[in-house]
CSV table of C-alpha atoms in Angstrom, one decimal:
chain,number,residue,atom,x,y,z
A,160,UNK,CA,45.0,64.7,5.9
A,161,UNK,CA,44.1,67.6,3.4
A,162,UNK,CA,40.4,68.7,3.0
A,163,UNK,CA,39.0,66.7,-0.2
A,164,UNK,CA,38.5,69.4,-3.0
A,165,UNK,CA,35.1,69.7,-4.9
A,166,UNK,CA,36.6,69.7,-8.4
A,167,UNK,CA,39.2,67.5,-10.1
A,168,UNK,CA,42.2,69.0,-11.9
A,169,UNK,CA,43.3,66.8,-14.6
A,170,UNK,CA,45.7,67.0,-17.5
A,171,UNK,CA,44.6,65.4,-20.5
A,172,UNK,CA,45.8,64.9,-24.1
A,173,UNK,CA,44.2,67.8,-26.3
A,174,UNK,CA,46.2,66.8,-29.4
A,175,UNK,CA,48.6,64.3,-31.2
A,176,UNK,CA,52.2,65.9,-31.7
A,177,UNK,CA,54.0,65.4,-34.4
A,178,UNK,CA,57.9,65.2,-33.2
A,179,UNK,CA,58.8,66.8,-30.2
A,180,UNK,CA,55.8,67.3,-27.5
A,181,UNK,CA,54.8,70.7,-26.8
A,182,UNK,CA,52.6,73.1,-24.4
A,183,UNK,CA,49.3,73.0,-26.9
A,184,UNK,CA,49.4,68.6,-26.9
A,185,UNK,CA,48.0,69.7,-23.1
A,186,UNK,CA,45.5,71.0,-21.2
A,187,UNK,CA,44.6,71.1,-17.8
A,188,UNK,CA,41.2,71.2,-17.0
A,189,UNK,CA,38.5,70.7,-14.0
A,190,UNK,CA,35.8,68.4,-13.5
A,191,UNK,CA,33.9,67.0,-10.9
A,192,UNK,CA,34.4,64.4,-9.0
A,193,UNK,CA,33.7,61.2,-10.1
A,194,UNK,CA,32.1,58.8,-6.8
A,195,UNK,CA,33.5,55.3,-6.2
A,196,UNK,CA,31.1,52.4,-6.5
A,197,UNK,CA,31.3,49.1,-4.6
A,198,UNK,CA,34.7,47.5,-5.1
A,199,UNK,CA,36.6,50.9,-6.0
A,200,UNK,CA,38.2,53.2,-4.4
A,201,UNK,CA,38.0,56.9,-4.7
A,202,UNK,CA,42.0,58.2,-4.6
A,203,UNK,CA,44.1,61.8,-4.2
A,204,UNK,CA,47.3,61.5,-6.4
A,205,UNK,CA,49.9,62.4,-3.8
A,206,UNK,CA,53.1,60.9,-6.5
A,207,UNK,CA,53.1,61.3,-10.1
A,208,UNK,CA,56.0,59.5,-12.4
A,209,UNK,CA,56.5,61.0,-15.2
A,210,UNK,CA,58.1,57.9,-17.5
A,211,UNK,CA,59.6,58.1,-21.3
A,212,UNK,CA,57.1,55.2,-22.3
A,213,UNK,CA,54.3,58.0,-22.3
A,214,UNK,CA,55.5,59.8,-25.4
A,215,UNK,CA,54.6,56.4,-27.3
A,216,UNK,CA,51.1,56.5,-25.7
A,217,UNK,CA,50.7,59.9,-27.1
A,218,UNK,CA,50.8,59.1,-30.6
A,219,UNK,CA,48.3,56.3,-32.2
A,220,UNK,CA,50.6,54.5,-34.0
A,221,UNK,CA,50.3,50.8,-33.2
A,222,UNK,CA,52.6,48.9,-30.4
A,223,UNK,CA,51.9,47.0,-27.2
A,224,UNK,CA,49.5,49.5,-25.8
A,225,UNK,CA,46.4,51.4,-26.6
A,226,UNK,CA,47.2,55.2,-27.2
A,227,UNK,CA,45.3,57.6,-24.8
A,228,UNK,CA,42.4,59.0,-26.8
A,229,UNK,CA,41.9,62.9,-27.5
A,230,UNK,CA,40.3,64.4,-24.6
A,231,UNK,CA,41.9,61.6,-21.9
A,232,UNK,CA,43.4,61.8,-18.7
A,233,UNK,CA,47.5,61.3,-19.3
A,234,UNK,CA,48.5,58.1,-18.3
A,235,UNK,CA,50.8,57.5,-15.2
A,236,UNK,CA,51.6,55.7,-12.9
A,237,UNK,CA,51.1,57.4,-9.7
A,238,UNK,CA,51.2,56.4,-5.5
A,239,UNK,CA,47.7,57.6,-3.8
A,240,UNK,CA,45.8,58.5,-0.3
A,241,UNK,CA,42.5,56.1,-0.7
A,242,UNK,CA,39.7,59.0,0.8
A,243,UNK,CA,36.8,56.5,-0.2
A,244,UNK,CA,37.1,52.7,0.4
A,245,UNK,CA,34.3,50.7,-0.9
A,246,UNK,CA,36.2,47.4,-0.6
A,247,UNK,CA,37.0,45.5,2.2
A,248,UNK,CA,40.7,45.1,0.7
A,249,UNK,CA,41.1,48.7,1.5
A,250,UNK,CA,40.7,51.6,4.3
A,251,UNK,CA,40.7,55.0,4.3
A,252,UNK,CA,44.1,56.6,4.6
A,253,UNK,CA,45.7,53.6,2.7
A,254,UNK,CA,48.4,54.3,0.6
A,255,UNK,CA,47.9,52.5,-3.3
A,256,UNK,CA,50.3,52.3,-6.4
A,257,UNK,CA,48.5,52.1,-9.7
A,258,UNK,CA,47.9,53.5,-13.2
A,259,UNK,CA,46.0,56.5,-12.1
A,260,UNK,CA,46.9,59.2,-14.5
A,261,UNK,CA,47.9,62.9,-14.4
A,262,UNK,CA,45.4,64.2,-12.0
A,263,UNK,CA,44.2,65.1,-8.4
A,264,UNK,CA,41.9,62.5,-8.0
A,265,UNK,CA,40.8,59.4,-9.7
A,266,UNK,CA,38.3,56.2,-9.2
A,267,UNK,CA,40.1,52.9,-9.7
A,268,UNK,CA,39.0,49.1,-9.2
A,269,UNK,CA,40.7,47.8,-6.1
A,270,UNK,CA,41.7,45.0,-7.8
A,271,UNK,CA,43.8,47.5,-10.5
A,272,UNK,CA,46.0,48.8,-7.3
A,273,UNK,CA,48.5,47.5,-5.1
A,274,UNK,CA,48.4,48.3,-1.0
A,275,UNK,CA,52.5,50.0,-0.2
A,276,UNK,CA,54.3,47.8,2.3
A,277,UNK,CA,57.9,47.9,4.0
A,278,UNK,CA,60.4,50.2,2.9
A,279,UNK,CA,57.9,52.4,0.2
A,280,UNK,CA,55.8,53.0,3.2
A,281,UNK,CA,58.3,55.4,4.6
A,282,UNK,CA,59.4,57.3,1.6
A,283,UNK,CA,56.2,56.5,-0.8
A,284,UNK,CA,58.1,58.3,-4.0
A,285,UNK,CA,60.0,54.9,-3.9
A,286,UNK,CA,56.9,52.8,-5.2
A,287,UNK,CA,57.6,54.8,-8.5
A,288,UNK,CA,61.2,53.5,-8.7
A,289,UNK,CA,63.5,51.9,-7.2
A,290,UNK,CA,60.7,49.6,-5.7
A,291,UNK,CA,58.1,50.1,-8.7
A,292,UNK,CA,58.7,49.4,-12.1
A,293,UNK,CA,62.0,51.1,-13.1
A,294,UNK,CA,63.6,49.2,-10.6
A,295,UNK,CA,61.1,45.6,-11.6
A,296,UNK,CA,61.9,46.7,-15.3
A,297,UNK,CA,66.2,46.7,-14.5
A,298,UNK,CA,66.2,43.7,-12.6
A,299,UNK,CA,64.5,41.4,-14.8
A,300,UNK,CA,65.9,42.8,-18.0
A,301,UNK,CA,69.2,42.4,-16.8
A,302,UNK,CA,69.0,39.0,-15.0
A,303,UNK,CA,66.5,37.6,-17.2
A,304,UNK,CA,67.9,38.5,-20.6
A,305,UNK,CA,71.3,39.9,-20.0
A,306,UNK,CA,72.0,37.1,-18.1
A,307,UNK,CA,75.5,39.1,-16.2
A,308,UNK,CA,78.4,36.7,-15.1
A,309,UNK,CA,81.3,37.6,-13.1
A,310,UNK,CA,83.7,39.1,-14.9
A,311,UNK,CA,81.9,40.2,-17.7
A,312,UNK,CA,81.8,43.4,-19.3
A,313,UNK,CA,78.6,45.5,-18.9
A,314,UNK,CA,77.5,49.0,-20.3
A,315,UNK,CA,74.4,51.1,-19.5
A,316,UNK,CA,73.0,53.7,-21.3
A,317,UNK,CA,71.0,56.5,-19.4
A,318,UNK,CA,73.3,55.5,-16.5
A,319,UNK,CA,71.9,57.6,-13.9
A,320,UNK,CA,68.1,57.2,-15.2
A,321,UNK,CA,66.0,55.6,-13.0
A,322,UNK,CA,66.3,52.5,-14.7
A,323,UNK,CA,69.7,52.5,-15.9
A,324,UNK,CA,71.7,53.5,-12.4
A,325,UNK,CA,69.4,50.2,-11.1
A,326,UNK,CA,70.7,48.1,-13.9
A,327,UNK,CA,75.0,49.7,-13.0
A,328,UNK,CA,73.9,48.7,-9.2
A,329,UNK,CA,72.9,45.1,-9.6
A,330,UNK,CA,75.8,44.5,-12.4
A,331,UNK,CA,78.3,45.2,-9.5
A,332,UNK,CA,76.4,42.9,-6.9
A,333,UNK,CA,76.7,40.0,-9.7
A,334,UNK,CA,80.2,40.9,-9.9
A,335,UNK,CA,80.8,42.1,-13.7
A,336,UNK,CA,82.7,45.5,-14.2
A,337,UNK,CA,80.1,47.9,-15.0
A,338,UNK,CA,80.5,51.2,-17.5
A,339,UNK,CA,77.7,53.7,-17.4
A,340,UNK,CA,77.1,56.3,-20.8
A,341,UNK,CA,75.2,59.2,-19.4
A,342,UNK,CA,74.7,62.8,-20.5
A,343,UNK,CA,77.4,65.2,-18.6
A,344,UNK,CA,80.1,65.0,-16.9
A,345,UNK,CA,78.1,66.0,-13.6
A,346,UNK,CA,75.5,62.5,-13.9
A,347,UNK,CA,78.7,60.4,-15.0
A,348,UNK,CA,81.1,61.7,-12.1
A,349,UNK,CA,77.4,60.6,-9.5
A,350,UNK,CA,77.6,57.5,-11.5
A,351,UNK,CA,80.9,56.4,-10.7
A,352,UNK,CA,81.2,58.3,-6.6
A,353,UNK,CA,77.4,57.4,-6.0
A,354,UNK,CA,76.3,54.3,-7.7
A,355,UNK,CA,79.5,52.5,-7.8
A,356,UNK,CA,79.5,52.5,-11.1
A,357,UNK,CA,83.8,51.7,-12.6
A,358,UNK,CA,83.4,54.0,-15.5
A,359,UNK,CA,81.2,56.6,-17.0
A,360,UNK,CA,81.2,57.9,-20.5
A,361,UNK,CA,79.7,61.7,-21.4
A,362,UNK,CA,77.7,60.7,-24.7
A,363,UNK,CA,78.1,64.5,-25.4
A,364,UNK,CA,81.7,64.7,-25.5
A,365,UNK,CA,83.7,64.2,-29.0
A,366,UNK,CA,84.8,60.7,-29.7
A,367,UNK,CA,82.2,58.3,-28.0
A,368,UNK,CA,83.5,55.6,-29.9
A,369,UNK,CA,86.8,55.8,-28.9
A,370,UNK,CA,86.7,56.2,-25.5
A,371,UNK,CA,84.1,53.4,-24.9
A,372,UNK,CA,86.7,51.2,-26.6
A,373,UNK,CA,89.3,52.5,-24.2
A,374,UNK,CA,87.0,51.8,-21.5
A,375,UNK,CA,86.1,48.4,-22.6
A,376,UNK,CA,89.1,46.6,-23.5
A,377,UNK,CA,87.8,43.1,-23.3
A,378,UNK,CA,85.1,44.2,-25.0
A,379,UNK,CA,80.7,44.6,-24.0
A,380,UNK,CA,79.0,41.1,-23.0
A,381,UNK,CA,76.3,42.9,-22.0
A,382,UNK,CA,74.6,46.3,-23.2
A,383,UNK,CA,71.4,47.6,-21.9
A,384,UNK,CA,69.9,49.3,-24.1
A,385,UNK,CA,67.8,52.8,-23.3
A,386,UNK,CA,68.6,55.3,-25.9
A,387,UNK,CA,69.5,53.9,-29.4
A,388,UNK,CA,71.4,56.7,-31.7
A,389,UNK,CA,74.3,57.2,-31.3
A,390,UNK,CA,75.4,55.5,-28.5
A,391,UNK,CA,74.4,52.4,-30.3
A,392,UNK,CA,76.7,53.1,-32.8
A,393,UNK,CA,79.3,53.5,-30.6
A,394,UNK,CA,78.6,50.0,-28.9
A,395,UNK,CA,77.9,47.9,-31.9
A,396,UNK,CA,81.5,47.2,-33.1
A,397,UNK,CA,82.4,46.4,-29.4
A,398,UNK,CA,79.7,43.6,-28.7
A,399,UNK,CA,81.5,40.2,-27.7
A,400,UNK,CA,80.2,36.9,-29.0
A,401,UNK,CA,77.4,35.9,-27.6
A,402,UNK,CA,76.8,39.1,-26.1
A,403,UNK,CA,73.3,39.6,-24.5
A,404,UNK,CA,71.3,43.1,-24.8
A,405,UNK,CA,68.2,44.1,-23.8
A,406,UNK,CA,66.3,46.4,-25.7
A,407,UNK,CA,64.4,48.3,-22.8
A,408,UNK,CA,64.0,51.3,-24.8
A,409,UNK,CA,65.1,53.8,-27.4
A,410,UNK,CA,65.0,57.8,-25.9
A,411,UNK,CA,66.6,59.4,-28.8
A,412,UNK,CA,64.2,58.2,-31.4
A,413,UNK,CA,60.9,58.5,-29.3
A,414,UNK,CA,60.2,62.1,-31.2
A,415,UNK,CA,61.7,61.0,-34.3
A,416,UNK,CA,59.4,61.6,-37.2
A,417,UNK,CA,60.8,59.1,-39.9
A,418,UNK,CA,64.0,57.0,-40.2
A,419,UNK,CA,67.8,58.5,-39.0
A,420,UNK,CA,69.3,60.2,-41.8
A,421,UNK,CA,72.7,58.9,-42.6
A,422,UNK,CA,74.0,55.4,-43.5
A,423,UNK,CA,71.4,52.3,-43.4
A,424,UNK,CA,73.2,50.0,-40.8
A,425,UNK,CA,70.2,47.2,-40.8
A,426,UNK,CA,72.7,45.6,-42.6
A,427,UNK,CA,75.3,45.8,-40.3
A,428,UNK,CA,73.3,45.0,-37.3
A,429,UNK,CA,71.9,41.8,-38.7
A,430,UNK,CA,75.5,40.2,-39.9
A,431,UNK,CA,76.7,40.7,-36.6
A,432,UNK,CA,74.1,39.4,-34.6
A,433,UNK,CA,74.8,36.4,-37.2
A,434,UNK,CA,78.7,36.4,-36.5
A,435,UNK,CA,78.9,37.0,-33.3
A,436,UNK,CA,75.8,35.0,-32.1
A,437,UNK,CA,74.2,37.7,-30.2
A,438,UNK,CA,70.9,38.0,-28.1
A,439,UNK,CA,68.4,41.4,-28.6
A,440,UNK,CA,65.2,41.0,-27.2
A,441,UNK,CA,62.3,43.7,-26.2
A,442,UNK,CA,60.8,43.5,-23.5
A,443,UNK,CA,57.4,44.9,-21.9
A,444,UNK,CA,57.7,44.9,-17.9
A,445,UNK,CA,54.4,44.1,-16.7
A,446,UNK,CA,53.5,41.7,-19.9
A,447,UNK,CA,56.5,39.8,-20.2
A,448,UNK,CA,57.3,39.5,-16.1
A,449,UNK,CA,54.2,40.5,-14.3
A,450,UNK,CA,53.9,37.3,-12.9
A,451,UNK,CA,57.3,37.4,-11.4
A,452,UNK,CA,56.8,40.4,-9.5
A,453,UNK,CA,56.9,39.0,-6.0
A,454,UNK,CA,60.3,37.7,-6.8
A,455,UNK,CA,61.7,41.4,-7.3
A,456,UNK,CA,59.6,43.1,-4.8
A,457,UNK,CA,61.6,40.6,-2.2
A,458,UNK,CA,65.1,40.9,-3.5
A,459,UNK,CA,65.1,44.3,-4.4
A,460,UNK,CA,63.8,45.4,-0.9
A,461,UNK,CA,66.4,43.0,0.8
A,462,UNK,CA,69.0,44.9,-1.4
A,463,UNK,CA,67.4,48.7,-0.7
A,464,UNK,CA,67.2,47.3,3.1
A,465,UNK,CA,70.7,46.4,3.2
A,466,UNK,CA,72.1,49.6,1.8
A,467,UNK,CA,73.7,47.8,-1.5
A,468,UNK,CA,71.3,49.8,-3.6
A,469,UNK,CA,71.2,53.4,-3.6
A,470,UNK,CA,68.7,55.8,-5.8
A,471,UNK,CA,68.4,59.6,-6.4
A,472,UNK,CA,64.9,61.4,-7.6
A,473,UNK,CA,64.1,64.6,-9.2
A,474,UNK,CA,61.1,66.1,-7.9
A,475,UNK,CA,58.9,68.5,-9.8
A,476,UNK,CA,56.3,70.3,-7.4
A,477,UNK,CA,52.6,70.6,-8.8
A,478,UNK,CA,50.7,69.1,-11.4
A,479,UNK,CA,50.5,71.7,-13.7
A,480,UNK,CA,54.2,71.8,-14.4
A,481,UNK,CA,53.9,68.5,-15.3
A,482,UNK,CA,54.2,68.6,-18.8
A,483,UNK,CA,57.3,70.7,-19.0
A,484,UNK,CA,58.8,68.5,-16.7
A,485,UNK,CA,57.9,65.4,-19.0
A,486,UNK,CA,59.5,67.6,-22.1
A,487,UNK,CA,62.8,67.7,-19.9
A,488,UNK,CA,62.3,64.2,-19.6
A,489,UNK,CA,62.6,63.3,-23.1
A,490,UNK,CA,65.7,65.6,-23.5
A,491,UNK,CA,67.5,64.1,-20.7
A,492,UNK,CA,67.0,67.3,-18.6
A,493,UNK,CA,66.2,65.0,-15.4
A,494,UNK,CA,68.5,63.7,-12.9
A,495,UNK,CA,67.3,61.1,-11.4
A,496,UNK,CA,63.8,59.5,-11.2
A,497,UNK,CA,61.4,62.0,-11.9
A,498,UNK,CA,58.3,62.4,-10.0
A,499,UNK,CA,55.7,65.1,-9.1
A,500,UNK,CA,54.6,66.0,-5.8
A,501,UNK,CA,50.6,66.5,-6.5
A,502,UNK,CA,49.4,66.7,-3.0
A,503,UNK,CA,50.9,67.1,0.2
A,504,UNK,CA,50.0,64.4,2.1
């Protein structure tokens, strides 16, 4: 195990940005270590995820979680060496997935982490995906809200995110014909020859619209929604009645600064969730499911186990290229799940 440092390098949030993020919204700094009291643990980040729900903690307008303050560690989820148990929950060497932030080390309440078992064990990146909450937040979005049926139509934006190539994945194993929208024709040709995926759509090519209608002649009974924009607009006019979307999140708008220039199309999204009876509901992972994640944590690692599902990661090495990383992130520069590799462990 590597020697425990003196200092702490940490990233924290210098200032607010105002559209996209950039270099000065940083700064990586050094402190010392902070010591664990009784019933914490003192951990070394070994696994950072770097997650598109972090721009929205960046800026202090109000939604379902507290913004990090000026001068705080980023927030992140992140897998960990424990180097200081003082619970009896937890020994030294034990590996931990938690909300530690964007730094070497942290302190956190034994009770705020989660001890890896099975499959994560061997390849602890996975706690951070297909095992952690991309892959907690696919399955119950889709099976809880989007409800899939055999048969049915069902289209995924971000296709080969680490959320979205989950969501293509356990379409096919409920049996519906699945049609990814991804950025480039390299992530929608992995789509379809990797995740199994029947079509996949580059949202960068001309005519969105009218290939998605091509692809989709029976029309969308389920979208899962990731990215907004554009691709929205290309799926609206295609939604079947009583078709069922999830609203997991909305990439293209997270560094928007006001409304999308153009025509207003509240209207038209109201009248035909009206006419067409359709379900689109938000969700927050851990708030909305939390107590339902035993039930994923079993089937998905049956699934992984079995070979049905399959995952791919991008992995960014040190902590200081963090934040570039994340600003690929938000651009769709990523392929896969992106993580950084703090520490070798």
């Amino acid at each position: 195990m590597p020697q425990l440092q003196s200092e702490n390098r940490r990233i924290v949030l210098a200032s607010r940005p105002h559209g996209k993020p950039v270099d000065d919204n940083f700064r990586l700094e050094k402190a010392p270590l902070v010591q664990a009291k009784d019933g914490q643990l003192l951990l070394r980040t070994v696994w950072l995820s770097l997650d598109p729900y972090m721009r929205g903690r960046m800026s202090d307008a109000p939604s379902y979680a507290a913004p990090v303050q000026i001068g705080e560690v980023m927030t992140g989820g992140a897998v960990s060496r424990v180097v200081e148990s003082k619970s009896p929950d937890f020994k030294n060497g034990d590996l931990v997935v938690g909300s530690t932030g964007w730094q070497d080390y942290s302190v956190a309440d034994a009770k705020a982490v989660k001890k890896l078992e099975g499959a994560a064990l061997k390849q602890p990146s996975l706690a951070l995906g297909v095992l952690g909450m991309p892959g907690f937040t696919a399955f119950m979005g889709l099976l809880d809200i989007g409800e899939p049926k055999p048969g049915e139509t069902l289209v995924v934006a971000a296709a080969t995110g680490p959320v979205g190539s989950l969501v293509g994945q356990i379409g096919k194993i409920k049996g519906c014909r699945v049609v990814g929208i991804a950025g480039g024709e390299e992530k929608c040709r992995y789509a379809v020859e990797h995740f199994g995926f029947d079509e996949c759509l580059d949202h960068r090519a001309p005519d969105l619209d009218k290939r998605l209608k091509e692809a989709c002649p029976d029309g969308i009974d389920v979208y899962f929604e990731n990215v907004g924009g554009a691709v929205f607009d290309a799926v609206l006019p295609l939604l079947n009645t009583k078709a069922r979307i999830p609203v997991c999140g909305l990439v293209s708008q997270y560094n928007a600064t006001g409304l999308s220039e153009g025509q207003d199309r509240l209207s038209l999204l109201t009248g035909t969730i009206l006419k067409k009876r359709m379900r689109m509901q938000g969700f927050i992972i851990f708030d909305d499911y939390g107590h339902r994640y035993p039930e994923f944590a079993k089937q998905m690692s049956e699934w992984f186990e079995a070979g049905k599902i399959k995952f791919r990661e991008d992995i960014v090495e040190g902590l200081e290229n963090a934040p570039q990383a994340f600003f690929g992130l938000l651009e769709g520069k990523n392929f896969g799940k992106l993580v950084v590799r703090v520490g070798q462990d």
